[in-house]
Coordinates of C-alpha atoms in Angstrom, one line a residue:
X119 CA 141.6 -167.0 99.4
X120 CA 138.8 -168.1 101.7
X121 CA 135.6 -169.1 99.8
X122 CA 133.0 -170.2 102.8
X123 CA 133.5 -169.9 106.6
X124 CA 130.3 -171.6 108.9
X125 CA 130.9 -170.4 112.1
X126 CA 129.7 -172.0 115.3
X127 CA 128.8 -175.6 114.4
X128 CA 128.0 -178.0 117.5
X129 CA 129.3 -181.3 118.3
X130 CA 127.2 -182.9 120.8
X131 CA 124.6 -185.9 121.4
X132 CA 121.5 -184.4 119.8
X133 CA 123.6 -183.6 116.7
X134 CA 125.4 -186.9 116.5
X135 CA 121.8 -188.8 116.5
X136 CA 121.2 -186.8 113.5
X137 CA 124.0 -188.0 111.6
X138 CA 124.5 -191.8 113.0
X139 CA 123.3 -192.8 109.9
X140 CA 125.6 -190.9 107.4
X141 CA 128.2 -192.9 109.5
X142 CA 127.2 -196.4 108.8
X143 CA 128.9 -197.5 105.3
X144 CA 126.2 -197.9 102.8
X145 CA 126.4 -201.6 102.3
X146 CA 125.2 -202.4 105.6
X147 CA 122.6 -199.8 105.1
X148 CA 121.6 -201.8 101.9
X149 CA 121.1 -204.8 103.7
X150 CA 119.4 -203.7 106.4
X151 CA 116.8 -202.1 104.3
X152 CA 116.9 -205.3 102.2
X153 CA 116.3 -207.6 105.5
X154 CA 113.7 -206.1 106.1
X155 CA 111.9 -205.6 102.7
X156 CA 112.2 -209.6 102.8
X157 CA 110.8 -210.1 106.3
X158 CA 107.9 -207.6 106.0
X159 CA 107.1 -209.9 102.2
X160 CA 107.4 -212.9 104.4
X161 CA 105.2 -211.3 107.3
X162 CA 102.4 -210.4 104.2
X163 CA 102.7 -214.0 103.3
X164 CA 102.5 -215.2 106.2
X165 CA 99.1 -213.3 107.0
X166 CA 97.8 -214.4 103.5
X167 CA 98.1 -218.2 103.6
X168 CA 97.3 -217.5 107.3
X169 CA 100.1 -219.7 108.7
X170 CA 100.0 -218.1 111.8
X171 CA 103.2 -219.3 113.3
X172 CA 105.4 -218.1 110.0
X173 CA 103.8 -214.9 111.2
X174 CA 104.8 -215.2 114.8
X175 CA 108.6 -216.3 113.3
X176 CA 108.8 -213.4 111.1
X177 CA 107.7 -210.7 113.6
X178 CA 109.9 -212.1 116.5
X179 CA 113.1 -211.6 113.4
X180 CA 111.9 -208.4 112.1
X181 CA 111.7 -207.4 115.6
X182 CA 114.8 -208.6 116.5
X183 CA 117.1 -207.3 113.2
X184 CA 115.8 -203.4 114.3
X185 CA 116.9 -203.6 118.1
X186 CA 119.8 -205.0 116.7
X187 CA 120.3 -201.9 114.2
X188 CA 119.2 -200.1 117.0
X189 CA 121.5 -200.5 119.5
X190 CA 124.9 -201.0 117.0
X191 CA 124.0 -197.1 116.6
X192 CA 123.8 -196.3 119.7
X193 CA 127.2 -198.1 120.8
X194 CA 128.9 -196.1 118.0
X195 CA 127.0 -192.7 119.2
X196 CA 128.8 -193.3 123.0
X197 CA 131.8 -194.4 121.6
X198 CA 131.8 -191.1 119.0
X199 CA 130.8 -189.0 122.6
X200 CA 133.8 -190.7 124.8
X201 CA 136.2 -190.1 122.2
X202 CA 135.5 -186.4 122.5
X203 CA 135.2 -186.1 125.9
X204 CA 138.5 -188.0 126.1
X205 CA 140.5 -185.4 123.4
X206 CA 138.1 -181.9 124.6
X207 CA 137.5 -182.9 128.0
X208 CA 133.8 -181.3 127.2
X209 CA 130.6 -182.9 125.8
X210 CA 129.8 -180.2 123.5
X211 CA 132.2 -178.6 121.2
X212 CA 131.8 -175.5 119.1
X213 CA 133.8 -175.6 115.7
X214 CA 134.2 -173.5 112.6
X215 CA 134.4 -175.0 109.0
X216 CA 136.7 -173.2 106.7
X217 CA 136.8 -173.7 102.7
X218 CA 139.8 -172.4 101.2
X219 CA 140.4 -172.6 96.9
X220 CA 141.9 -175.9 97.5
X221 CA 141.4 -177.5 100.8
X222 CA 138.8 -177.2 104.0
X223 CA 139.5 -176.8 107.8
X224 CA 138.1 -177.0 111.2
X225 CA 139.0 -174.9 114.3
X226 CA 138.0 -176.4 117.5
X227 CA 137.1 -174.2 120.1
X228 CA 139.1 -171.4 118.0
X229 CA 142.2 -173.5 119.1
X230 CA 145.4 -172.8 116.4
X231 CA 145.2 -177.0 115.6
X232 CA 144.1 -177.3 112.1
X233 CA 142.9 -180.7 110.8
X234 CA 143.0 -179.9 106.4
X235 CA 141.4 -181.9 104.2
X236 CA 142.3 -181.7 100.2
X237 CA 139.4 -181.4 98.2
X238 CA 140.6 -184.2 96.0
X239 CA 140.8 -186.1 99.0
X240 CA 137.0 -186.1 99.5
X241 CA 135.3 -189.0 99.1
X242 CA 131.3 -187.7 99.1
X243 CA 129.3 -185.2 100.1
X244 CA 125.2 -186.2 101.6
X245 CA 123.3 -183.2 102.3
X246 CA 120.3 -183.9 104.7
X247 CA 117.8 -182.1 106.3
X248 CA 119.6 -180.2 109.4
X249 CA 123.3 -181.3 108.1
X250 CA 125.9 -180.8 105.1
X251 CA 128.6 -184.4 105.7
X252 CA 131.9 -184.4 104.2
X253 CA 133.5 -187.9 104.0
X254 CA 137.1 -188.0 103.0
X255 CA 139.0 -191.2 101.4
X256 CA 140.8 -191.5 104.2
X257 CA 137.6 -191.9 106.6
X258 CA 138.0 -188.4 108.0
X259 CA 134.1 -187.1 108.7
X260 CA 133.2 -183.7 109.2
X261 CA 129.9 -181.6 108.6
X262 CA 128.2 -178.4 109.2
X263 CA 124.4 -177.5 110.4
X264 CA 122.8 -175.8 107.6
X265 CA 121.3 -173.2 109.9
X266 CA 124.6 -171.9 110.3
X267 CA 124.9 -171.3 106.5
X268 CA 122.3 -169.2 104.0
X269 CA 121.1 -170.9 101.0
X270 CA 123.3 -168.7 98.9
X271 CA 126.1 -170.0 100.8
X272 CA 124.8 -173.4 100.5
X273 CA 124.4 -173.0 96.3
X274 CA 127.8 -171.4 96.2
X275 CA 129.6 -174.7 97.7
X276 CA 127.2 -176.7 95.9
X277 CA 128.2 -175.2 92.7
X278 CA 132.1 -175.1 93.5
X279 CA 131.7 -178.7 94.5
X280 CA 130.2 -179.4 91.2
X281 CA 133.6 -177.9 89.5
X282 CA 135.8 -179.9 91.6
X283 CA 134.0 -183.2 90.2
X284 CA 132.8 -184.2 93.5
X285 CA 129.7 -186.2 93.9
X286 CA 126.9 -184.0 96.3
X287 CA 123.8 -186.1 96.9
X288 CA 121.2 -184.7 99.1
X289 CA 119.9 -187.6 101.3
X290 CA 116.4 -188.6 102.2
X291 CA 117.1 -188.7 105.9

């Protein structure tokens, strides 16, 4: 019995820079934020005992740790587009989720290949703005646009997640 289908979700650039961040594992999130909590401390102390070179120093790092941030993402945002080109031969793909009573689905392109994933196999779910991500045990990522779904919809998984005992935080990004 089918509980939820969310038709016509898009797999392309614009929708991958959305999520990037739901992809990076949350302890290097952690210390990123952390790294630069300490250097923007270090850049106010630096200003207030007016040592202006410890300023310059913690700038030039501070400055330095966020193009590095920066461009990790975008190397895992090509690599995430090549592999698809690579399988699809396409840069945007149109899938449909599918929530059964006891596991969930994609179609690709309505294509007969089903990739299931067990409920009790999911690891987390992060609800953002624009996006719904699934995370599985096993690594396996999938997610749906929530323009795609109502908020009924939305409340219904919400509540059969809640059932299942599996964790759905709604994310500040």
């Amino acid at each position: 019995m089918e509980i939820l289908t969310v038709k016509n979700n898009k797999m392309d650039y614009s929708t991958f820079k959305k999520i990037i961040i739901l992809l990076f594992p949350t302890k290097y999130k952690i210390t990123f934020i952390t790294v630069f909590s300490l250097d923007f401390i270090g850049l106010l102390l630096g200003l207030f005992i007016r040592d202006f070179s410890f300023f310059i120093i913690v700038c030039a790092s501070l400055l330095f740790k966020v193009i590095i941030h920066l461009a990790s993402s975008r190397t895992v945002l090509k690599q995430l587009m090549n592999k698809q080109i690579e399988r699809y031969n396409k840069d945007v793909i149109y899938f449909d989720l599918y929530f059964d009573e006891d596991k969930l689905y994609a179609k690709v392109d309505s294509s007969p290949n089903e990739d299931p994933i067990k409920y009790k196999d999911l690891k987390k779910i992060n609800e953002a703005n624009d996006i719904v991500f699934f995370l599985s045990n096993a690594g396996f990522k999938t997610y749906f646009e929530k323009k795609n779904a109502s908020n009924k919809d939305i409340e219904r998984l919400h509540a059969f997640f809640d059932k299942q005992n599996i964790p759905w935080r709604k994310s500040i990004l």
